[in-house]
PDB file of N, CA and C in Angstrom:
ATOM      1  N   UNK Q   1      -4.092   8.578 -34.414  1.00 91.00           N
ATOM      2  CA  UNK Q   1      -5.119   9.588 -34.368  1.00 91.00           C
ATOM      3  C   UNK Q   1      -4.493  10.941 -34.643  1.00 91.00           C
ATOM      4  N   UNK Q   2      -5.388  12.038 -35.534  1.00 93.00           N
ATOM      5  CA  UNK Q   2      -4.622  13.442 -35.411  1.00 93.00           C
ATOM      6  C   UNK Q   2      -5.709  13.679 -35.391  1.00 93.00           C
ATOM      7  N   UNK Q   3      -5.416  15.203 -35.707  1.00 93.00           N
ATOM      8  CA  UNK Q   3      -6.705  16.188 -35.793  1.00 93.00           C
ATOM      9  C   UNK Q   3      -6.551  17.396 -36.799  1.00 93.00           C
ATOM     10  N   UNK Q   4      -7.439  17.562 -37.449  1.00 93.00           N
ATOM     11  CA  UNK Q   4      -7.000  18.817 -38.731  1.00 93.00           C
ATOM     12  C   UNK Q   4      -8.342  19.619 -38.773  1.00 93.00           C
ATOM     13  N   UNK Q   5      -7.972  20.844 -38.455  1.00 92.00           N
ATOM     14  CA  UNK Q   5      -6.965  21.531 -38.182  1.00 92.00           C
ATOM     15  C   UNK Q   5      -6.407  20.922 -36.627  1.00 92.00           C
ATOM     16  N   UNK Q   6      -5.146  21.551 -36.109  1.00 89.00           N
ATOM     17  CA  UNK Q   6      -4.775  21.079 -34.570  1.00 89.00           C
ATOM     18  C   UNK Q   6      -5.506  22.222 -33.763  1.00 89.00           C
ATOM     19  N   UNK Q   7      -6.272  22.735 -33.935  1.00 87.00           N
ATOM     20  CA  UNK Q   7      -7.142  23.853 -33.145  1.00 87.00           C
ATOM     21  C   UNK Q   7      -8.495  24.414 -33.569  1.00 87.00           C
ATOM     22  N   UNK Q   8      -8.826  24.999 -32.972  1.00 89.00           N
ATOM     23  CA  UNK Q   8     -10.184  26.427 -33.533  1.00 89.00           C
ATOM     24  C   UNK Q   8      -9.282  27.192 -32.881  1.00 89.00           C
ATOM     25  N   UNK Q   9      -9.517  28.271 -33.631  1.00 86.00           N
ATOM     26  CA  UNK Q   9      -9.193  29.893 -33.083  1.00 86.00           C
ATOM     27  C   UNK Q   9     -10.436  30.906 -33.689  1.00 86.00           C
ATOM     28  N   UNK Q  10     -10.597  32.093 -33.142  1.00 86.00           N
ATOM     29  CA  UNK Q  10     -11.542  32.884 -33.648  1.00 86.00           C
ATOM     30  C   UNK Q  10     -12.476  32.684 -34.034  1.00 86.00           C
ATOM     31  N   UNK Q  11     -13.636  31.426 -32.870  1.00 88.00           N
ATOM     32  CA  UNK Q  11     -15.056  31.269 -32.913  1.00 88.00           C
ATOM     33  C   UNK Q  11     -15.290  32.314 -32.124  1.00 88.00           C
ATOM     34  N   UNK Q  12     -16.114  33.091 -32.447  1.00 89.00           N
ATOM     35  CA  UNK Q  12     -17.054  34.191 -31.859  1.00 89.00           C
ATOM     36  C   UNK Q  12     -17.858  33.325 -30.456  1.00 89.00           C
ATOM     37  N   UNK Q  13     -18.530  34.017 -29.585  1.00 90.00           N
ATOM     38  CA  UNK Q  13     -19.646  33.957 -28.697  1.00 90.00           C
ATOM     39  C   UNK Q  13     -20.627  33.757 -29.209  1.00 90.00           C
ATOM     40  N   UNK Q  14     -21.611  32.658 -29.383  1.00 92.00           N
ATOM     41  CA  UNK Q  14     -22.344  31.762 -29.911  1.00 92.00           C
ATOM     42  C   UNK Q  14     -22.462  31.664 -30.839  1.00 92.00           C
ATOM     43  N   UNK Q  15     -21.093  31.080 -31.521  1.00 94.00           N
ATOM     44  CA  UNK Q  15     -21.006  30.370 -32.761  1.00 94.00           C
ATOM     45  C   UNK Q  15     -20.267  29.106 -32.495  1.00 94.00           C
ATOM     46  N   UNK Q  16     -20.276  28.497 -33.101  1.00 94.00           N
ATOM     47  CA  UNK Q  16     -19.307  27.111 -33.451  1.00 94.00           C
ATOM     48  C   UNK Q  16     -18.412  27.158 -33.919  1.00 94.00           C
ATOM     49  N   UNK Q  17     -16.971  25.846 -34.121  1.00 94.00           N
ATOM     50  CA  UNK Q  17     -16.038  25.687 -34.660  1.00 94.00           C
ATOM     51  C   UNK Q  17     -16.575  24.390 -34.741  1.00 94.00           C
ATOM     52  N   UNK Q  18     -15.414  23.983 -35.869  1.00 95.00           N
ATOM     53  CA  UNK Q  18     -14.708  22.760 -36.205  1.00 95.00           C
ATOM     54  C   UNK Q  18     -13.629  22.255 -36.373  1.00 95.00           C
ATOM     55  N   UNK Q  19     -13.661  20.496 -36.135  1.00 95.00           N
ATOM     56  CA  UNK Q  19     -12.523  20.115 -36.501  1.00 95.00           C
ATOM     57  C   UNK Q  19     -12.740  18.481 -37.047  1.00 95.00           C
ATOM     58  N   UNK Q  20     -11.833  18.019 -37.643  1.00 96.00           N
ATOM     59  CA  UNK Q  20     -11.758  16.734 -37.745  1.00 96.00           C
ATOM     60  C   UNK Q  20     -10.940  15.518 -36.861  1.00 96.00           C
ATOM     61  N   UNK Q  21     -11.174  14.758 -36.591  1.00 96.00           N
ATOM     62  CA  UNK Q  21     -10.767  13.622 -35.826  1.00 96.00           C
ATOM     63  C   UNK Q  21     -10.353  12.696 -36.514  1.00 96.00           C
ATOM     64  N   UNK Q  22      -9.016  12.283 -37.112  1.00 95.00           N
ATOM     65  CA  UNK Q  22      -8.745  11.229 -38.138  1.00 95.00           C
ATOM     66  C   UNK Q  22      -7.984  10.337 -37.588  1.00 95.00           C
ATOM     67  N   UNK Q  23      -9.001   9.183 -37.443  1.00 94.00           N
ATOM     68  CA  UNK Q  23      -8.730   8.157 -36.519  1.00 94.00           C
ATOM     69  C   UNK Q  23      -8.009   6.933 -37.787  1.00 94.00           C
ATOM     70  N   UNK Q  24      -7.124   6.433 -37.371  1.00 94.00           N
ATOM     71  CA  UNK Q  24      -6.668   4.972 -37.987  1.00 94.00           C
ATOM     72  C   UNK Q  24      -6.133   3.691 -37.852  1.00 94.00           C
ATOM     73  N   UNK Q  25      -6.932   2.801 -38.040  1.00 94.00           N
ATOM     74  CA  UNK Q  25      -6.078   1.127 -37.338  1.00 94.00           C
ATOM     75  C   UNK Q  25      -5.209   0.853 -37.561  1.00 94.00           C
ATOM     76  N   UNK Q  26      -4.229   0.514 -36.763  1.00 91.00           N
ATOM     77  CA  UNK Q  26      -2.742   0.046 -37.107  1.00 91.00           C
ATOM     78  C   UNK Q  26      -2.663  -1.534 -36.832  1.00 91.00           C
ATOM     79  N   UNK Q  27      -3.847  -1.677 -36.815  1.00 89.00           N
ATOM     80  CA  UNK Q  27      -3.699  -3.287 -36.162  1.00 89.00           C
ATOM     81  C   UNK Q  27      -3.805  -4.084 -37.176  1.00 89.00           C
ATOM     82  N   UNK Q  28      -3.973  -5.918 -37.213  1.00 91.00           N
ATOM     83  CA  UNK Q  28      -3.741  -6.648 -38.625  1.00 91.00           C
ATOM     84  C   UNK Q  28      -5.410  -7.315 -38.549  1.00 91.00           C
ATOM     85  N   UNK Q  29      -6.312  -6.716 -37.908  1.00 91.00           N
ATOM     86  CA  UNK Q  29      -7.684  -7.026 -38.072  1.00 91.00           C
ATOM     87  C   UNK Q  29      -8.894  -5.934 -37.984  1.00 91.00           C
ATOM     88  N   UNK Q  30     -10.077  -6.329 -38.355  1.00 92.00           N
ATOM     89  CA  UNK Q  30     -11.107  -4.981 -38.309  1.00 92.00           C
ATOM     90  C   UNK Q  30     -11.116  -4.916 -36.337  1.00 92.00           C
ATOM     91  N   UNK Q  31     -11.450  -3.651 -36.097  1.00 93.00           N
ATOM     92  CA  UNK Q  31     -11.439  -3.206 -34.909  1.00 93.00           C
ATOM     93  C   UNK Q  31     -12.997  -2.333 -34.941  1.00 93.00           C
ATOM     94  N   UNK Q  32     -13.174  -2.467 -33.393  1.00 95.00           N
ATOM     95  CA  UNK Q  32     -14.161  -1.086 -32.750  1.00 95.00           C
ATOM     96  C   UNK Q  32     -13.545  -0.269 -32.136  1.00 95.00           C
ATOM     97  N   UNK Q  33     -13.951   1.126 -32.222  1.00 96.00           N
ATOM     98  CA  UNK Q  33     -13.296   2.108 -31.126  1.00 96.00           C
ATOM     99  C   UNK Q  33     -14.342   2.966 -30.905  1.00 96.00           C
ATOM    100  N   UNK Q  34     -14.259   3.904 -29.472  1.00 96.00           N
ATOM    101  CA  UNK Q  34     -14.526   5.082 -29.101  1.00 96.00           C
ATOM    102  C   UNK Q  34     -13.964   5.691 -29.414  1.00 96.00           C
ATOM    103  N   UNK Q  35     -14.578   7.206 -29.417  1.00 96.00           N
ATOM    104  CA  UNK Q  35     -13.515   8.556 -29.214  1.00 96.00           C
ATOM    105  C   UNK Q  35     -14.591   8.721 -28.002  1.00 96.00           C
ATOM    106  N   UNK Q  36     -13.438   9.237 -26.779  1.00 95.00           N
ATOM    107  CA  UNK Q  36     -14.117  10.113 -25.941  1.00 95.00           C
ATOM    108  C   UNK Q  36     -13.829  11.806 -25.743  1.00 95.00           C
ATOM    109  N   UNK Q  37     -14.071  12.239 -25.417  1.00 96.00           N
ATOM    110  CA  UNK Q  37     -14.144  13.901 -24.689  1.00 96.00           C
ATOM    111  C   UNK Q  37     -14.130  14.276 -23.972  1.00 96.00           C
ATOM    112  N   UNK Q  38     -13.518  15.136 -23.494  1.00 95.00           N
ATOM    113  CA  UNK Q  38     -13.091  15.569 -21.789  1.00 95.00           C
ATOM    114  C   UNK Q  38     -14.402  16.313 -21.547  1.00 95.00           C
ATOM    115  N   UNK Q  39     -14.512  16.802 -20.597  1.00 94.00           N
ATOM    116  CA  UNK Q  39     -15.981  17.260 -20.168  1.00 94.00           C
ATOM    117  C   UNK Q  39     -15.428  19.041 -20.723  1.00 94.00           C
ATOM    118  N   UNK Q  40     -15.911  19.841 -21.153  1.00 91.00           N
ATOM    119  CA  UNK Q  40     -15.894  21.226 -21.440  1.00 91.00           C
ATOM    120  C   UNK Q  40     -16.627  21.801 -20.202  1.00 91.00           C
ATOM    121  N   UNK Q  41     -16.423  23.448 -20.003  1.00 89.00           N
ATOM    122  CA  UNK Q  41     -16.857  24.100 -19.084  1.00 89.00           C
ATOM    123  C   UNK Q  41     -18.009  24.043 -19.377  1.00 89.00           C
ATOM    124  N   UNK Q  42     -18.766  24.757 -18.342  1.00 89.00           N
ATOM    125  CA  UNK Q  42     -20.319  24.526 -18.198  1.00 89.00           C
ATOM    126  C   UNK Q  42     -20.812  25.873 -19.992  1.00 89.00           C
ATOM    127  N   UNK Q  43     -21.660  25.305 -19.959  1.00 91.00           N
ATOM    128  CA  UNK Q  43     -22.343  26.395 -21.579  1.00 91.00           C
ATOM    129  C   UNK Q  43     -21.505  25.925 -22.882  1.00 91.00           C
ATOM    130  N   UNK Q  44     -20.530  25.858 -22.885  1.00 92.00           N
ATOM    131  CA  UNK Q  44     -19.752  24.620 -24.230  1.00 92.00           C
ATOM    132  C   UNK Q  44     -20.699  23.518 -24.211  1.00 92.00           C
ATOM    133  N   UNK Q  45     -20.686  22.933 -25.320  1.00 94.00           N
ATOM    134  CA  UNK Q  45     -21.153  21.827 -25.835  1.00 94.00           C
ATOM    135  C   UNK Q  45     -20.203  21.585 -26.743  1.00 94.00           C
ATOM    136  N   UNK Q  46     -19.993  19.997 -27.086  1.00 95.00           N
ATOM    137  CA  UNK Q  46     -19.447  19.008 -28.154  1.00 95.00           C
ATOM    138  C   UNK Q  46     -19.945  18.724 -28.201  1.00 95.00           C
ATOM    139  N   UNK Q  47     -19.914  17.953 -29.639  1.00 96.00           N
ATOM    140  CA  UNK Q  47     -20.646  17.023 -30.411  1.00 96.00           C
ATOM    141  C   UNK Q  47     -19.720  16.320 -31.708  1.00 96.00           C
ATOM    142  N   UNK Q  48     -19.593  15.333 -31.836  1.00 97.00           N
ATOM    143  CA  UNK Q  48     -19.028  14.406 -32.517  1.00 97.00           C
ATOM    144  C   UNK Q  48     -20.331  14.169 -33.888  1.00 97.00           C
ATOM    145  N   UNK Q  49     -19.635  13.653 -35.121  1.00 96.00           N
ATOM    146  CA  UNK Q  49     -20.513  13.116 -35.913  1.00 96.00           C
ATOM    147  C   UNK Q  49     -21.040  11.688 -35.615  1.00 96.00           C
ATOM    148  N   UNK Q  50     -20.114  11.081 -34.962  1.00 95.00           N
ATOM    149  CA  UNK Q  50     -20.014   9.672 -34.921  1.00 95.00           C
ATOM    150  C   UNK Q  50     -19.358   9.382 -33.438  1.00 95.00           C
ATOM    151  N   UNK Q  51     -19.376   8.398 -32.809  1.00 95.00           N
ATOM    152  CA  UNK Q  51     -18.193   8.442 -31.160  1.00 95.00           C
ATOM    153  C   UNK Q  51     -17.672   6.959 -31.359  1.00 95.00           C
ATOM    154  N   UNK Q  52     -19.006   6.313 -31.876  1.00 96.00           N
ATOM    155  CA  UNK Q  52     -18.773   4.800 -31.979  1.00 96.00           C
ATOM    156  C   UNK Q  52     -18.251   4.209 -33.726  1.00 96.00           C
ATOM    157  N   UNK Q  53     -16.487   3.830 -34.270  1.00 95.00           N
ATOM    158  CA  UNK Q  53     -16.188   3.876 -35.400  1.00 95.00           C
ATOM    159  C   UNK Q  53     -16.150   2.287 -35.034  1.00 95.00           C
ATOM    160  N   UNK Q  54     -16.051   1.504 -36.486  1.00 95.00           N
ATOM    161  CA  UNK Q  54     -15.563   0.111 -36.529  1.00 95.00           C
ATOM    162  C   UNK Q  54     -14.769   0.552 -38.002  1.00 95.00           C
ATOM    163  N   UNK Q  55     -13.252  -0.137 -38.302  1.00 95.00           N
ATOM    164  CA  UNK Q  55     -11.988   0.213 -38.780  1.00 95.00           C
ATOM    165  C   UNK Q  55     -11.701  -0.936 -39.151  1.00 95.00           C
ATOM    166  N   UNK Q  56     -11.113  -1.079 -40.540  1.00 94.00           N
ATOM    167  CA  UNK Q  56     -10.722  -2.478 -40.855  1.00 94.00           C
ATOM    168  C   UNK Q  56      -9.172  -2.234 -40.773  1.00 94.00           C
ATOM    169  N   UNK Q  57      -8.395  -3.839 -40.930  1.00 92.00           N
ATOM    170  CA  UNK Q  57      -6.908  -3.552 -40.456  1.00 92.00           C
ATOM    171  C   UNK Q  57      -5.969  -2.263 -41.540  1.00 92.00           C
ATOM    172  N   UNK Q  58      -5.238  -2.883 -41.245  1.00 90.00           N
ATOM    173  CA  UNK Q  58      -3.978  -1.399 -41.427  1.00 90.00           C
ATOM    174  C   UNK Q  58      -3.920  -2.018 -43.092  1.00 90.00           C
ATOM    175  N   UNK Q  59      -4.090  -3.179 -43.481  1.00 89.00           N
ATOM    176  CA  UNK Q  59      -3.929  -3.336 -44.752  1.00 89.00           C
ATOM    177  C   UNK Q  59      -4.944  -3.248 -45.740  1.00 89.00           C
ATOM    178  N   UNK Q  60      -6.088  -2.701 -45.332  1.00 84.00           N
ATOM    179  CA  UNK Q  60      -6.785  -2.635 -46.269  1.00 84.00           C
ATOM    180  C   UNK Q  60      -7.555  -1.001 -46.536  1.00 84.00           C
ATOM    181  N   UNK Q  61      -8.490  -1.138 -47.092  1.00 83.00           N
ATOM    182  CA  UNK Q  61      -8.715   0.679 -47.753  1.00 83.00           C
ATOM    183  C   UNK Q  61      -9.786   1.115 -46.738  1.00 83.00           C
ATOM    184  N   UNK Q  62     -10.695   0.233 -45.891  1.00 91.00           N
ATOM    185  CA  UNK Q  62     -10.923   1.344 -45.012  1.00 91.00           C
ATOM    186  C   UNK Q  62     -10.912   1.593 -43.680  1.00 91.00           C
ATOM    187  N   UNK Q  63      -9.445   1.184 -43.662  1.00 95.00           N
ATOM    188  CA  UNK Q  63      -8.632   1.704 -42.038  1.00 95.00           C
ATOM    189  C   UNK Q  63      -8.722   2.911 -41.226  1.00 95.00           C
ATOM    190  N   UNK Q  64      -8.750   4.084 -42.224  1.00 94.00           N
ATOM    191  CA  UNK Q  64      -9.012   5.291 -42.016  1.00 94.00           C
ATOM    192  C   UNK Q  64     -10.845   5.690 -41.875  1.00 94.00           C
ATOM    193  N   UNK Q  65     -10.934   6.873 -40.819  1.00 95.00           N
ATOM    194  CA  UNK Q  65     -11.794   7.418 -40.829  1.00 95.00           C
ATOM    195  C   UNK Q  65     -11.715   9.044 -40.359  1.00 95.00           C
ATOM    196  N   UNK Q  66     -12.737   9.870 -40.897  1.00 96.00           N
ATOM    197  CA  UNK Q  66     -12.987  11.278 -40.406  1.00 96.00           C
ATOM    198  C   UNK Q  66     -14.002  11.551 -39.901  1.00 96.00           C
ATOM    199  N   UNK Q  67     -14.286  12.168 -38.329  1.00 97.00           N
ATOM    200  CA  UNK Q  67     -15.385  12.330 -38.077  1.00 97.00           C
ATOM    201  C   UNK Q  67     -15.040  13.522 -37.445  1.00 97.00           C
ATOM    202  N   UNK Q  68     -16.459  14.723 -37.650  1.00 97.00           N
ATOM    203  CA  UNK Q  68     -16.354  16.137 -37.575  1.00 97.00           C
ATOM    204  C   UNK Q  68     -16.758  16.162 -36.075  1.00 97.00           C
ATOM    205  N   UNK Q  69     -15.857  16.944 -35.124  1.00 96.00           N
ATOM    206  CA  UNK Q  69     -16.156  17.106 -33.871  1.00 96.00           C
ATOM    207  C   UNK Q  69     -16.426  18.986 -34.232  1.00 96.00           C
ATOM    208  N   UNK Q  70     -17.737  19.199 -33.376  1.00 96.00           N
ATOM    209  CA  UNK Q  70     -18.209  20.356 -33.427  1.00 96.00           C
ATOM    210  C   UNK Q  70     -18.222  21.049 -32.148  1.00 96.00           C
ATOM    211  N   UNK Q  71     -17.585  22.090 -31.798  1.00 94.00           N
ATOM    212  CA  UNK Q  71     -17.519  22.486 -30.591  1.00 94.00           C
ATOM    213  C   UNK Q  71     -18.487  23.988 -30.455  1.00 94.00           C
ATOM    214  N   UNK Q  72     -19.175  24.256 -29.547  1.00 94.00           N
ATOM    215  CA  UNK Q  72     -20.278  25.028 -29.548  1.00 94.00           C
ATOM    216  C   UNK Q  72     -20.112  26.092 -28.738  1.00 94.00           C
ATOM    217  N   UNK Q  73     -19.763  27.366 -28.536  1.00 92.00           N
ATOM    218  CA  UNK Q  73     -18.745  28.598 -27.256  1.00 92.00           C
ATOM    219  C   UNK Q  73     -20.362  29.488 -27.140  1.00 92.00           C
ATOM    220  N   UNK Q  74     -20.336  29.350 -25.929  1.00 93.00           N
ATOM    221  CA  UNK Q  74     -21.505  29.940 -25.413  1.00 93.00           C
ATOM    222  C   UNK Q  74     -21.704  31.495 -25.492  1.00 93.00           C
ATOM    223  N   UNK Q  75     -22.861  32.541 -25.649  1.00 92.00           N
ATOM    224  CA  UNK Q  75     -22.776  33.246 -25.606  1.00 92.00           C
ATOM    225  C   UNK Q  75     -22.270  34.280 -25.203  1.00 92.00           C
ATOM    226  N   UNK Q  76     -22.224  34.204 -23.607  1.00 91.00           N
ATOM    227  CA  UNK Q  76     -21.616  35.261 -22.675  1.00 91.00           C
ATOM    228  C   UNK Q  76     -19.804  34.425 -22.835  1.00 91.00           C
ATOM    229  N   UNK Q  77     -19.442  33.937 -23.671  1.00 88.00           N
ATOM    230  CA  UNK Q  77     -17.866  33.644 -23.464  1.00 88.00           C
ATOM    231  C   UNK Q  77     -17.151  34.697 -23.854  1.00 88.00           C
ATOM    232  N   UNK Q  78     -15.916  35.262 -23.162  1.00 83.00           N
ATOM    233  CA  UNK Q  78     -14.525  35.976 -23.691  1.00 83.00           C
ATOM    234  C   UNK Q  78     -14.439  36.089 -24.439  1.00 83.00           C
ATOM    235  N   UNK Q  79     -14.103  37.106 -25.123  1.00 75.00           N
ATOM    236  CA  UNK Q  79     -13.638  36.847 -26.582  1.00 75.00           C
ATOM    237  C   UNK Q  79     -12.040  36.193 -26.554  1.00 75.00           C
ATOM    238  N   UNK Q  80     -11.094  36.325 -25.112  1.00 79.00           N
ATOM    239  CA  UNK Q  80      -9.906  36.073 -25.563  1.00 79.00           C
ATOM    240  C   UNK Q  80      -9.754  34.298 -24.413  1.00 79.00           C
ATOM    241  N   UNK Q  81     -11.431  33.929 -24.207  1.00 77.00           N
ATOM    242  CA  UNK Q  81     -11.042  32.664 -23.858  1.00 77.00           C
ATOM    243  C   UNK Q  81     -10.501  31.434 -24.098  1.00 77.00           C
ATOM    244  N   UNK Q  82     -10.065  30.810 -23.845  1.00 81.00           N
ATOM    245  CA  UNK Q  82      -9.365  29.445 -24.715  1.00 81.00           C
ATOM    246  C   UNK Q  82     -10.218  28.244 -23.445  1.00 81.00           C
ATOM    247  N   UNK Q  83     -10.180  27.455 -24.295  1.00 88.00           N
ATOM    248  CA  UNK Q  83     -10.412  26.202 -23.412  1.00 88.00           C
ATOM    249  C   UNK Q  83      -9.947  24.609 -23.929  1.00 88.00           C
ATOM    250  N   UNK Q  84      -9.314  24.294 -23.446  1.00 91.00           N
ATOM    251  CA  UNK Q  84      -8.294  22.803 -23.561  1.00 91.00           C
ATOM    252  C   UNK Q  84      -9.278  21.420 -23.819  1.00 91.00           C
ATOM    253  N   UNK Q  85      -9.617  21.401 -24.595  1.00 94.00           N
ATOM    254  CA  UNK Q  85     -10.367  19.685 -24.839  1.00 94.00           C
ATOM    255  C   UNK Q  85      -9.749  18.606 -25.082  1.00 94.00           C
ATOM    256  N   UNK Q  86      -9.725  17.770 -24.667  1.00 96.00           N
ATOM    257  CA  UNK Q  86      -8.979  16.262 -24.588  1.00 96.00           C
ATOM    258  C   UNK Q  86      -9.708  15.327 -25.336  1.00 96.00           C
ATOM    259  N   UNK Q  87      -9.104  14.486 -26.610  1.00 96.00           N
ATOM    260  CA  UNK Q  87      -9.681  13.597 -27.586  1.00 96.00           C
ATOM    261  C   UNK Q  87      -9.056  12.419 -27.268  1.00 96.00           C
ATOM    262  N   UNK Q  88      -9.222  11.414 -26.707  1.00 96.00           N
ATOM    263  CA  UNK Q  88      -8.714  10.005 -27.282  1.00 96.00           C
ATOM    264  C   UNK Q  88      -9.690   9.069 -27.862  1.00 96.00           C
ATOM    265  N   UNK Q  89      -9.167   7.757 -28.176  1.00 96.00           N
ATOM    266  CA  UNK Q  89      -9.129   6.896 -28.769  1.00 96.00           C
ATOM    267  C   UNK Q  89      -9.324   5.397 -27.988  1.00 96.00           C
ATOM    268  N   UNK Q  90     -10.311   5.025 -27.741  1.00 95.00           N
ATOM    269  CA  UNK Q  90     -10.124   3.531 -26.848  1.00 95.00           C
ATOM    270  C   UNK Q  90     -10.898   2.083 -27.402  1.00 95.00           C
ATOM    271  N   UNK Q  91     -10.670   1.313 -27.439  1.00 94.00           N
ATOM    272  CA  UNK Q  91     -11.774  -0.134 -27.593  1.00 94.00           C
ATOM    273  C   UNK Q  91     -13.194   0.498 -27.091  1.00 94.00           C
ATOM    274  N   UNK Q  92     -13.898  -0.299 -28.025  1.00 92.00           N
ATOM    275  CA  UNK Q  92     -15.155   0.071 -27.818  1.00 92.00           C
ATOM    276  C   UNK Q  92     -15.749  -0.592 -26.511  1.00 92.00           C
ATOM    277  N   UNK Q  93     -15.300  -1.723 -26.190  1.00 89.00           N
ATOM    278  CA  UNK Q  93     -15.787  -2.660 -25.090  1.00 89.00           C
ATOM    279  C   UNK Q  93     -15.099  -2.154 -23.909  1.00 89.00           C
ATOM    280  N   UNK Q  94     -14.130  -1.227 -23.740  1.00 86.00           N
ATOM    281  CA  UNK Q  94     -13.682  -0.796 -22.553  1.00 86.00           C
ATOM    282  C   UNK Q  94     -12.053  -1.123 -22.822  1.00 86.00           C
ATOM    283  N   UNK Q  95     -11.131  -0.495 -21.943  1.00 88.00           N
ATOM    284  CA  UNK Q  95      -9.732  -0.097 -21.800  1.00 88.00           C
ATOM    285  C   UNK Q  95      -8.920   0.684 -21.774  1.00 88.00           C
ATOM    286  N   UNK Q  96      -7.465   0.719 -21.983  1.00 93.00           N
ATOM    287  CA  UNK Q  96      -6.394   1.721 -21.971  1.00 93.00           C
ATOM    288  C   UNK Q  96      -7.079   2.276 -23.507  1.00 93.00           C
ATOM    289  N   UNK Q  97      -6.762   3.516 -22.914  1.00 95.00           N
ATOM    290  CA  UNK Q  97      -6.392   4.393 -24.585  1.00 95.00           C
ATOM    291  C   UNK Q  97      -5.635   4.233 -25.553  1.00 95.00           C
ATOM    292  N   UNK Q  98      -5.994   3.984 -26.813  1.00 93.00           N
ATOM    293  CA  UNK Q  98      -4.811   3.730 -27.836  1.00 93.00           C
ATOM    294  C   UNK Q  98      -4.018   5.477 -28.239  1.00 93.00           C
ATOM    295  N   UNK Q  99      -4.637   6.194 -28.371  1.00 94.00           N
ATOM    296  CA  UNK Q  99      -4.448   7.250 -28.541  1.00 94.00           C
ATOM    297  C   UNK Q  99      -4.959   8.444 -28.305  1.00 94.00           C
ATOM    298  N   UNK Q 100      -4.008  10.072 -27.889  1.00 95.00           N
ATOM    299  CA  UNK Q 100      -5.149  10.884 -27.492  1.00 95.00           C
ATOM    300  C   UNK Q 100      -4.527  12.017 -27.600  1.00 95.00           C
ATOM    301  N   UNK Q 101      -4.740  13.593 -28.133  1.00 94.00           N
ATOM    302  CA  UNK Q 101      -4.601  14.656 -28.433  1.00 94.00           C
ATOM    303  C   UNK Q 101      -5.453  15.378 -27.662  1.00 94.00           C
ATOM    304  N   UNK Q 102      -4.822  16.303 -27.517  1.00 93.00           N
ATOM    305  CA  UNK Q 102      -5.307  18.046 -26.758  1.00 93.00           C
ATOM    306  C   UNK Q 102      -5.257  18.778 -27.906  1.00 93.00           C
ATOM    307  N   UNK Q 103      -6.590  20.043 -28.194  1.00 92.00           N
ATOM    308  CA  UNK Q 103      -6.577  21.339 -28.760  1.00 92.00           C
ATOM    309  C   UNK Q 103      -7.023  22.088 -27.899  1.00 92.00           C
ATOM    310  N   UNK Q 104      -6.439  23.419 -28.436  1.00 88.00           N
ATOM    311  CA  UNK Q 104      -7.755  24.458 -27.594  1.00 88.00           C
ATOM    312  C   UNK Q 104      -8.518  25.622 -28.539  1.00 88.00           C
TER     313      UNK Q 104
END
């Protein structure tokens, strides 16, 4: 899993950022996964394009995926606030995390 860009910087007070979530199977069969999200402070919102991916194995062409996570900074926010969001990666049916990144 990465993420591109590895941050937002310089979303204004009620505007949005973006980023991408580029998730990929390393395994030798098609797979399901989640992405989950750490909970954001109260007035943030996320939003994912997609949460629920299915990934074919590592050997074939569509192992890879991009899905746009949209993060939403509430009006009355700081201008010099930051806030830490947590992305991983898990089976769709439940388990350990395969993978998982922090931005802020």
């Amino acid at each position: 899993m990465g993420l591109s860009p590895t941050g937002i910087s310089n979303v204004q007070p009620g505007s949005n950022g973006t980023l991408n979530v580029i998730v990929t199977n390393q395994g030798n069969g098609q797979d399901n996964f989640r992405i989950s999200l750490s909970s954001p402070p109260g007035g943030w919102t996320l939003s994912l394009d997609d949460d629920e991916i299915t990934l074919g194995s590592k050997n074939g062409g569509d192992k890879q995926i991009s899905v746009t996570l949209t993060v939403f900074v509430p009006s009355d926010a700081l201008a010099d606030e930051g806030v830490q969001i947590s992305v991983s990666i898990k089976p769709l049916n439940g388990g350990q995390t395969y993978a998982s990144a922090d931005f802020t």
